[in-house]
Short mmCIF file of C-alpha atoms and ligand atoms in Angstrom, two decimals:
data_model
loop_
_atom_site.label_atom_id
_atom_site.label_comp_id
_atom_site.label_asym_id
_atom_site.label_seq_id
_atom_site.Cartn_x
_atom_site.Cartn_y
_atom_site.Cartn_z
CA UNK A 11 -87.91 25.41 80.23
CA UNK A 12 -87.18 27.43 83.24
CA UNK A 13 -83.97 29.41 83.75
CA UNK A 14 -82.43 30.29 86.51
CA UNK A 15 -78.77 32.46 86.48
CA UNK A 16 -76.35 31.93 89.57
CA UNK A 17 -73.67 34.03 90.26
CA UNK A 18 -70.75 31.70 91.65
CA UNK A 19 -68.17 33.58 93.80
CA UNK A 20 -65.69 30.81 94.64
CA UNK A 21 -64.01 33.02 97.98
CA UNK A 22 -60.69 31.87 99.17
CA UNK A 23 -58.42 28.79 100.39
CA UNK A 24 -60.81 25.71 99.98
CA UNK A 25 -63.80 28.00 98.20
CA UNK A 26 -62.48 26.67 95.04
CA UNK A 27 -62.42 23.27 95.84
CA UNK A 28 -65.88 22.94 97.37
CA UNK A 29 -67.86 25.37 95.14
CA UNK A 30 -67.18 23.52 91.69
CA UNK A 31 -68.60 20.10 92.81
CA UNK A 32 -71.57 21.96 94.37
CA UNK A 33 -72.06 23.55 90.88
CA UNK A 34 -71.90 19.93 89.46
CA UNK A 35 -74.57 18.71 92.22
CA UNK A 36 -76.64 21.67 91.05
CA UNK A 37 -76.51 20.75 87.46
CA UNK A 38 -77.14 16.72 87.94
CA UNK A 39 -80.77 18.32 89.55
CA UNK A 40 -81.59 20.79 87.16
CA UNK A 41 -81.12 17.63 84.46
CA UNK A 42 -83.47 15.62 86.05
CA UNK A 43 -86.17 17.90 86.97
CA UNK A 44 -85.99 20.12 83.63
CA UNK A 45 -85.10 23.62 84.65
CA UNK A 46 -81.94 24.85 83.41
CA UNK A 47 -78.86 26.82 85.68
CA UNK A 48 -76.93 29.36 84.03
CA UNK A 49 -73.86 29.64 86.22
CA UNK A 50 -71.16 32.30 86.05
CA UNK A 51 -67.87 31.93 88.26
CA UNK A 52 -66.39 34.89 90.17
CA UNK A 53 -62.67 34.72 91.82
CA UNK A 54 -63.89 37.36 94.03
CA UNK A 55 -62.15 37.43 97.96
CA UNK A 56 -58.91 38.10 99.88
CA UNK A 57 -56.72 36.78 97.15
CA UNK A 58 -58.42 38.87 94.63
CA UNK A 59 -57.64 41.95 96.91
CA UNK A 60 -54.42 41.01 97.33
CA UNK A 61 -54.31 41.73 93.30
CA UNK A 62 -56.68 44.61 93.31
CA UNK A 63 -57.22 46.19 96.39
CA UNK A 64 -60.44 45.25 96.79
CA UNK A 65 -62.20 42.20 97.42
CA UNK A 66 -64.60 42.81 94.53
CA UNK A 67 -64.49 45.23 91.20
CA UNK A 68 -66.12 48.57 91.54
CA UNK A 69 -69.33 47.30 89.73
CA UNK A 70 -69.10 43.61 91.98
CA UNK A 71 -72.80 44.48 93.73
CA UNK A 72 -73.80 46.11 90.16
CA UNK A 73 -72.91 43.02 88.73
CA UNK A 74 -74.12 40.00 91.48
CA UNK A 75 -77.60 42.12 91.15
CA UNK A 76 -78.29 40.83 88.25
CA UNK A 77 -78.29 37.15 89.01
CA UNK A 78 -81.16 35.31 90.33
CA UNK A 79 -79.26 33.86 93.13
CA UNK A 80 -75.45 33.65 94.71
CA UNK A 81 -73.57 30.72 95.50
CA UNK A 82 -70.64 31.90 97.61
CA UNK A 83 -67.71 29.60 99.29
CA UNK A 84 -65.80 31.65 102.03
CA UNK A 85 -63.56 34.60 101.99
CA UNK A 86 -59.86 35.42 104.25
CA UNK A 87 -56.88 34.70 103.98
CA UNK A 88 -54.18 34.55 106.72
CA UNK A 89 -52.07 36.99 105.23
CA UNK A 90 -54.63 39.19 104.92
CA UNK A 91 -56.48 41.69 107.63
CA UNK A 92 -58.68 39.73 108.94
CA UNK A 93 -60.77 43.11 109.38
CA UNK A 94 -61.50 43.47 106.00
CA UNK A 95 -63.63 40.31 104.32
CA UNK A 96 -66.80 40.97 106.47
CA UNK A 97 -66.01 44.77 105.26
CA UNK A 98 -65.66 44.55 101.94
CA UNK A 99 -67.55 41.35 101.07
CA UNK A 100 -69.61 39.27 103.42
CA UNK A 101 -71.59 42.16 105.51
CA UNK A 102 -71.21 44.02 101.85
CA UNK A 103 -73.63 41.75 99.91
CA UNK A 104 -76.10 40.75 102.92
CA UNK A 105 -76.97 44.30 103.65
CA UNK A 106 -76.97 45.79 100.28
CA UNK A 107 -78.99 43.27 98.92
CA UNK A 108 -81.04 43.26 101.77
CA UNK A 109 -80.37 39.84 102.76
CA UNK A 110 -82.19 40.29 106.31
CA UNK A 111 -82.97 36.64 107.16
CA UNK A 112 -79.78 34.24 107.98
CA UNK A 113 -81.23 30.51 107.76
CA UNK A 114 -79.65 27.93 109.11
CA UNK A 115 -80.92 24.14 109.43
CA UNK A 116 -79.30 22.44 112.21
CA UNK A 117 -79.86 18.72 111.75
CA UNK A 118 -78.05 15.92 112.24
CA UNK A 119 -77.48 12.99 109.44
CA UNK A 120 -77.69 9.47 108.89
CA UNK A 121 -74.36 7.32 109.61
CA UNK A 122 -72.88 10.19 111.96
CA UNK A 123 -72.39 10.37 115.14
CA UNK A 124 -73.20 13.51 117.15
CA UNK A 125 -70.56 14.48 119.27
CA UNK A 126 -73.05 14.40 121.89
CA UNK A 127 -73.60 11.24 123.60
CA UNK A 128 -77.42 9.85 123.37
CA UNK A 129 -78.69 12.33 120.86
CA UNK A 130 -79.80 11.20 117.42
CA UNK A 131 -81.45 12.34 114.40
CA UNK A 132 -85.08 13.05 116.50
CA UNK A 133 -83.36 15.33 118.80
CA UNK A 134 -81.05 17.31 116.14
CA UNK A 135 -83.52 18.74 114.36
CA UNK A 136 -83.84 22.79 114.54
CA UNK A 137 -83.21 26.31 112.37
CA UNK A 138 -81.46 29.20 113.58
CA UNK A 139 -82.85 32.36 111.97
CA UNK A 140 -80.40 35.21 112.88
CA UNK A 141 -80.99 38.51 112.29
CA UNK A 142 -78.20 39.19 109.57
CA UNK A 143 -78.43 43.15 108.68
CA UNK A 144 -77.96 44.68 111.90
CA UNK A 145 -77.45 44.36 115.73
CA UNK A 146 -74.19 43.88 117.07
CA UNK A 147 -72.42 43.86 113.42
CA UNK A 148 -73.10 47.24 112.16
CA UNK A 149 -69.42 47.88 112.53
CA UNK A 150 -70.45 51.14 113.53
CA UNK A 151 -67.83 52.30 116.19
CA UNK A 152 -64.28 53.59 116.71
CA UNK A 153 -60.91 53.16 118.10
CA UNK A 154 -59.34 56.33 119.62
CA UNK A 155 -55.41 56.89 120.55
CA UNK A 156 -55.35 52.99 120.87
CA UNK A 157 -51.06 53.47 121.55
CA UNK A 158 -51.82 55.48 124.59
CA UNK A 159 -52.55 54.31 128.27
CA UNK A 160 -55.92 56.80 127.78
CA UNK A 161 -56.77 54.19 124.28
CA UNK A 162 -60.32 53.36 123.99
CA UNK A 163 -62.95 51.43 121.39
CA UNK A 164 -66.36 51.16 121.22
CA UNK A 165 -68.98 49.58 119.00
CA UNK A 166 -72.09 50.22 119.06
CA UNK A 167 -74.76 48.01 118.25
CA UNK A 168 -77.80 49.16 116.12
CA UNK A 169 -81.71 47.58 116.78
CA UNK A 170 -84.21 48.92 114.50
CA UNK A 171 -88.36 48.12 114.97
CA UNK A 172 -88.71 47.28 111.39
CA UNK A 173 -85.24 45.01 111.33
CA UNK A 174 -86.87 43.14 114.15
CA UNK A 175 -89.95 42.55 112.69
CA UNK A 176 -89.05 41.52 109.73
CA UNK A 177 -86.98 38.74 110.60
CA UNK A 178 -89.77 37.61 113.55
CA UNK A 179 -92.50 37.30 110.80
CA UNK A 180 -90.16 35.28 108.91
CA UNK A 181 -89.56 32.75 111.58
CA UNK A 182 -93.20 32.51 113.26
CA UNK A 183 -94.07 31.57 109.59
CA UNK A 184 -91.36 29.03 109.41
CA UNK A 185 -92.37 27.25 112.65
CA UNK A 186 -95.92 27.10 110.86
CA UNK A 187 -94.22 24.86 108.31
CA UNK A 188 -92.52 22.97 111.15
CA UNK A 189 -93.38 22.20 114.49
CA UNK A 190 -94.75 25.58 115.41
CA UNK A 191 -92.77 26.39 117.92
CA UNK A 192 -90.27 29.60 117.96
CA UNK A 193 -87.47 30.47 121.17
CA UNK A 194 -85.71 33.58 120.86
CA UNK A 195 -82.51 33.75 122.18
CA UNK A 196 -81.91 36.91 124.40
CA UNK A 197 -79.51 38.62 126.30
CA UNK A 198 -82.04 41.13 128.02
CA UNK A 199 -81.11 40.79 131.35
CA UNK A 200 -77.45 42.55 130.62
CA UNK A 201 -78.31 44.31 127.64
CA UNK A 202 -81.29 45.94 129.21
CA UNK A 203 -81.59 48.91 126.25
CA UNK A 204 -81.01 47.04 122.93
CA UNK A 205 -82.41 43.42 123.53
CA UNK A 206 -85.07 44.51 125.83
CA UNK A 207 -86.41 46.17 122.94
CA UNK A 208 -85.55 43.35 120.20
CA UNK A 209 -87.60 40.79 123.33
CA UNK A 210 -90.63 43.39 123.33
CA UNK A 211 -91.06 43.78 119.07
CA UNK A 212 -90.87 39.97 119.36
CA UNK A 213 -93.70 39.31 121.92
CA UNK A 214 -95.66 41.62 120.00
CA UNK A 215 -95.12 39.70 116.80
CA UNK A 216 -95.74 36.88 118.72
CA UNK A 217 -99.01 37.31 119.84
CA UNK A 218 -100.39 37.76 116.12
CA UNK A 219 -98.75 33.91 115.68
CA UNK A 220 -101.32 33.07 118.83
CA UNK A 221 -100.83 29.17 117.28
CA UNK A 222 -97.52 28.98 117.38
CA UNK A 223 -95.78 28.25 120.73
CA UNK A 224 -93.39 31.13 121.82
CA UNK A 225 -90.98 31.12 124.60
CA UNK A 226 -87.59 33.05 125.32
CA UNK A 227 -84.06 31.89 126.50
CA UNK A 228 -81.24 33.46 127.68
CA UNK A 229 -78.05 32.58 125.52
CA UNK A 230 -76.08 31.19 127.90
CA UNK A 231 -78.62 28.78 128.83
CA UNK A 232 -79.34 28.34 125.29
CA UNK A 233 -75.48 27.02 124.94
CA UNK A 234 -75.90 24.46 127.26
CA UNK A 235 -79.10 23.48 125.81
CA UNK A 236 -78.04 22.65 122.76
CA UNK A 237 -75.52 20.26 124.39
CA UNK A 238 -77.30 19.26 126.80
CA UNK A 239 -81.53 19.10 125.41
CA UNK A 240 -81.35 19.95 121.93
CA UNK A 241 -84.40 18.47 121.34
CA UNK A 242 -86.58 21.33 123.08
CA UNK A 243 -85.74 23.68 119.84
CA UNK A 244 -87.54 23.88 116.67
CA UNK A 245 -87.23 27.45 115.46
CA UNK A 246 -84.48 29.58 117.17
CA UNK A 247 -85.18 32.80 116.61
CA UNK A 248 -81.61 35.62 117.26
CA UNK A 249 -79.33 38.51 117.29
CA UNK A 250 -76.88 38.67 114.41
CA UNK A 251 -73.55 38.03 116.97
CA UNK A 252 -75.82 35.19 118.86
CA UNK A 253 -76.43 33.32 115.86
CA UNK A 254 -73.22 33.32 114.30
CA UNK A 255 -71.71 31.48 117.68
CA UNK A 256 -74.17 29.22 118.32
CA UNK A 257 -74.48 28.52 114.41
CA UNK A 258 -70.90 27.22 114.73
CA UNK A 259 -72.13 25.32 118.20
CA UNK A 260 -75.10 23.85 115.82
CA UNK A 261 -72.55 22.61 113.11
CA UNK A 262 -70.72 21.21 115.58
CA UNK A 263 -73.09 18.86 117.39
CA UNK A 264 -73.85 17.73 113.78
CA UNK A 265 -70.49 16.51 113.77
CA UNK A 266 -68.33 18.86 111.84
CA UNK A 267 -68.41 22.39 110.58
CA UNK A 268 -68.35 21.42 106.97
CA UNK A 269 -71.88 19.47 107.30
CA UNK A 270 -73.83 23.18 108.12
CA UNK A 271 -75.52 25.19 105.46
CA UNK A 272 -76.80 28.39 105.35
CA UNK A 273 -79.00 30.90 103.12
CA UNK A 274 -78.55 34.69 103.60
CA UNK A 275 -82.26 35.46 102.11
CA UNK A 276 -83.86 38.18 101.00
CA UNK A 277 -87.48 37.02 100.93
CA UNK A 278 -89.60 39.17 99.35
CA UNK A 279 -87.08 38.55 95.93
CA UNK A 280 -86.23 41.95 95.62
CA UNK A 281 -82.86 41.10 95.32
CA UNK A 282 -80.94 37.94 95.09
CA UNK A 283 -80.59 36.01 98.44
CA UNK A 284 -76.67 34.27 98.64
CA UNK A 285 -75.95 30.75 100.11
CA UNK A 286 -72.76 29.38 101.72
CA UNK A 287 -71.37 26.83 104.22
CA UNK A 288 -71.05 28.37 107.66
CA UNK A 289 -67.54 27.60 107.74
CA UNK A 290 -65.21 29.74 106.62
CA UNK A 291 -62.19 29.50 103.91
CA UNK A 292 -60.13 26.92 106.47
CA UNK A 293 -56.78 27.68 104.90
CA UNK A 294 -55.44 24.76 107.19
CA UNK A 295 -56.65 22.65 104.73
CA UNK A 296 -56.78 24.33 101.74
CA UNK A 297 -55.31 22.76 98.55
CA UNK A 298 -55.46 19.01 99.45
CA UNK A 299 -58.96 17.84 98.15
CA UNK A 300 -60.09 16.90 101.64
CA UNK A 301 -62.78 19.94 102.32
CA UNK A 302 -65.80 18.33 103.71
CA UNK A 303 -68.40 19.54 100.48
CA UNK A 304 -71.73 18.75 102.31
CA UNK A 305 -72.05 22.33 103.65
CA UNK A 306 -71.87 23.75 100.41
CA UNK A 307 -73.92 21.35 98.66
CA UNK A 308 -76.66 21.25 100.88
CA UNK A 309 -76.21 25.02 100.35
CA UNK A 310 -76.95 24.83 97.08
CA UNK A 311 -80.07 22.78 98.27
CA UNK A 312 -81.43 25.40 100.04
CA UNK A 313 -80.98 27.83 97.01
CA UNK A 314 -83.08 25.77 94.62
CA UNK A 315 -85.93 25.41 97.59
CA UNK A 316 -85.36 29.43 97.53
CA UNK A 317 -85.99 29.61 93.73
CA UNK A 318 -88.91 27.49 93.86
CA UNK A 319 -87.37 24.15 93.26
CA UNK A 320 -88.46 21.97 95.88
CA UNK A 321 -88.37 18.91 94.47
CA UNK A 322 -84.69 18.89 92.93
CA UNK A 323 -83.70 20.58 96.82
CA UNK A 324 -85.24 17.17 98.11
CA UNK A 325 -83.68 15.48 95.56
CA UNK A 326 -80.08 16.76 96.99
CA UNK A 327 -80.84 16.39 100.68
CA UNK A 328 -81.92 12.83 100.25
CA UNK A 329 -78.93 12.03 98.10
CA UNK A 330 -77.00 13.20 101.01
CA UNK A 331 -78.39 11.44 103.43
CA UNK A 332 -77.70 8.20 101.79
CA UNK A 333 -74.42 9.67 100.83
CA UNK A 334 -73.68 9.49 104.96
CA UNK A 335 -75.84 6.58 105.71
CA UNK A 336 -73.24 4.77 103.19
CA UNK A 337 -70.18 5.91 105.37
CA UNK A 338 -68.48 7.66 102.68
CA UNK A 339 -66.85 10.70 104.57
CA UNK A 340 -64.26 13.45 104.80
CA UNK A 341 -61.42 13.05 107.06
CA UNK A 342 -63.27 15.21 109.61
CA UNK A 343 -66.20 13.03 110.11
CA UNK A 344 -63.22 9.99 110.89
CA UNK A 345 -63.41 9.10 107.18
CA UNK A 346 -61.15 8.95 104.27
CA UNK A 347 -63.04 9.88 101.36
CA UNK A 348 -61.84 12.76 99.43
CA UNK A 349 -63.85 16.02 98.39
CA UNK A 350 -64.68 15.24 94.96
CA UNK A 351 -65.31 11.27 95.91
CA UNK A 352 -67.94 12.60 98.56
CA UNK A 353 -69.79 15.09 95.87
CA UNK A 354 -69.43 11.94 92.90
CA UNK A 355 -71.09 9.99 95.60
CA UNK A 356 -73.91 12.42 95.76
CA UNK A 357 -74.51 12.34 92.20
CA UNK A 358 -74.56 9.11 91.84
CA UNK A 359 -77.38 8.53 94.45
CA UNK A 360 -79.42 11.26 92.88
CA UNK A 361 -78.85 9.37 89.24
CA UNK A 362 -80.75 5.71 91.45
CA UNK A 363 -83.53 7.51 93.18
P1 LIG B 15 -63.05 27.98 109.47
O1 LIG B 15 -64.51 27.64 109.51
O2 LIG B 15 -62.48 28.33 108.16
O3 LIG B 15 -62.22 26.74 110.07
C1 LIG B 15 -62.38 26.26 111.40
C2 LIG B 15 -61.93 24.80 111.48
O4 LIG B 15 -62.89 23.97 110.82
C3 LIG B 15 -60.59 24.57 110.76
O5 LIG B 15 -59.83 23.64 111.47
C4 LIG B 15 -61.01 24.01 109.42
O6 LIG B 15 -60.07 23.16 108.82
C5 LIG B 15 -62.29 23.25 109.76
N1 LIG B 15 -63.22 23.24 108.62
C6 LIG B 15 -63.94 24.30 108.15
N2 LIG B 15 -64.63 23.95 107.06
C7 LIG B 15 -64.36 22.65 106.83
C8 LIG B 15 -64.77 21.72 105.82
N3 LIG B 15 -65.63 22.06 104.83
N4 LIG B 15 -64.29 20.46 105.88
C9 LIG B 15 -63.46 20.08 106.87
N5 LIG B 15 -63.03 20.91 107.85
C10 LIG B 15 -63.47 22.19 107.81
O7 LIG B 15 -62.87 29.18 110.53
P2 LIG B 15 -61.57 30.06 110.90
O8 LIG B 15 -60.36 29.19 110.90
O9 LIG B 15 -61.98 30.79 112.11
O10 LIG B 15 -61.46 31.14 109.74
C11 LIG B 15 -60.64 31.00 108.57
C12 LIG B 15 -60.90 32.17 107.65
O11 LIG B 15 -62.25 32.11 107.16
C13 LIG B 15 -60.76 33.55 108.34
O12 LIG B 15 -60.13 34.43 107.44
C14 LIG B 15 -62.20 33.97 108.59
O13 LIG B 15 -62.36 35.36 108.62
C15 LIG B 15 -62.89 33.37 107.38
N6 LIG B 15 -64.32 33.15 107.56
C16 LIG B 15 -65.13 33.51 106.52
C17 LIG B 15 -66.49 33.29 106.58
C18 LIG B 15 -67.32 33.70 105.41
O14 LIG B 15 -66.79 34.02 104.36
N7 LIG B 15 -68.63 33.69 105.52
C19 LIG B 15 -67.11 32.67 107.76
C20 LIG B 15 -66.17 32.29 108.80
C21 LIG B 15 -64.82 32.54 108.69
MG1 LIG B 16 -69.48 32.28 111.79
#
């Protein structure tokens, strides 16, 4: 039988609440397709550095590099820097692990309304691949005599030719597997240095995809189109900084934040890719069992399909599907059901199909 080891790093305020019944959701599919999960738990995060000083042990990438894959909640704290989990975890594992391809399926689900008016599940139906090891969030920049009237900061971003490339191959050869169609979302007519260069790597990637329709969009257009048209996307191809916002626009016209999933990948394998909820640790709601666990779970979803599991990452999106189709929902999709009701829900539908 095959076996697979997953390194799960729980994060902070509602990490631990959502990450355990994805584990559970993970296990119910390796059952009933016959591979087997071996799945270690890691209280890694803000609280942990609030403990240690550091938001992971000394060996933590020594350690999570030995896995086959991570299954990560969130990480931050309101009492702590807000600076730092990006620092010292998030950015951390995605670079050094070479995570370079951020995926993340925008699509909306049975039994829930879109916020936006009209729109249903034909027209919510796209993937944002962002660019997730450099650009805009190198953190490469300074702060100098910030107390004095003379105080100034910069950051500067950082565009490399093979960083672009990479990521465009990916998502031409995603859109082959879809509708064949990829937009990249640009900001070259301000930036005129960095994205006019990210825009010209992409055209010539591009034209070696000559059957897959290519176009470009500016992102402020690209804001109101996915309010306004979202239909027109299939592959959205981004800047690190650009993708993060709209991802959160995407979750939202699915109806919540806590429905999004996301896979920081690593495709050649070389390392293990990581998969989370685009949400963060919402300490709002922490510690009250009401955490919407879709994200996560469809997460978890997209980290079989990574390992070569196909079939038991169908297995979860359908269950999920009739999971919402059913109404059974977390207080921010208007319903009542509680976190763990949601993922029981989930399992059960995978146990009738
Ligand atoms: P957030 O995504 O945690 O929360 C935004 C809003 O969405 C809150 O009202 C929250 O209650 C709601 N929400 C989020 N997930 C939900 C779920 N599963 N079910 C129901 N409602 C949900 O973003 P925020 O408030 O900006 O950040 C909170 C902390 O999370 C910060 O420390 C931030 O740095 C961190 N963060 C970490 C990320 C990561 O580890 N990858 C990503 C984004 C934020
Ligand atoms: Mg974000």
């Amino acid at each position: 039988m095959k076996k697979y080891t997953i390194a799960a790093v729980h994060g902070d305020g509602i990490g631990s609440e959502i990450i355990p019944p994805g584990i559970a959701v993970l296990q119910k599919a390796a059952d009933q397709i016959d591979f087997a999960l071996e799945v270690d738990e890691f209280d890694w995060g803000a609280g942990y550095y609030k403990k240690h000083g550091d938001f992971m042990p000394d060996d933590g990438l020594e350690r999570l590099g030995r896995y086959d894959a991570i299954y990560f909640g969130a990480v931050g704290l309101p009492d702590v820097d807000d600076t730092l989990p990006a620092m010292m975890y998030t950015f951390k594992v995605r670079t050094h692990f070479k995570q370079y391809v951020n995926l993340r399926p925008v699509q909306l689900l049975p039994g829930i309304a879109s916020p936006l008016r009209n729109k249903g599940l034909d027209d919510i139906d796209f993937v944002i691949i962002r660019e997730n090891n450099e650009g805009e969030f190198v953190q490469n920049g300074k702060i100098i005599h910030p107390d004095e009237p003379h105080g100034l900061a910069t950051d500067t971003s950082v565009f490399t030719r093979k960083g672009i490339e990479q990521v465009a191959h990916y998502a031409f050869r995603l859109a082959r597997k879809r509708n064949n169609k990829v937009t990249n979302v640009t900001k070259s007519n301000t930036l005129i240095n960095t994205l006019a260069y990210w825009d010209r790597v992409i055209a010539e990637v591009a034209a070696q995809y000559s059957d897959v329709e290519y176009n470009q969009m500016y992102v402020d257009n690209a804001s109101a189109t996915f309010v306004l048209r979202p239909e027109v996307f299939d592959v959205i191809l981004t800047t690190n900084m650009i993708g993060d916002i709209l991802s959160d626009l995407g979750g939202s016209i699915m109806g919540s934040l806590g429905l999004g999933p996301s896979g920081n990948i690593n495709p050649e394998k070389d390392y293990p890719s990581m998969f989370e909820p685009i949400h963060g640790s919402a300490p709002d709601i922490a510690g009250q069992n009401i955490a919407n666990p879709i994200g996560t779970i469809w997460s978890g979803a997209l980290m079989l399909d990574h390992l070569g599991e196909e079939k038991a990452a169908n297995a979860i999106v359908k269950a999920i599907q009739q999971t919402t189709r059913s109404g059974i929902k977390t207080g921010d999709l208007g319903g009542s059901a509680k976190t763990n009701e949601v993922a029981e829900q989930i399992i059960k539908n995978m146990d009738q199909q």
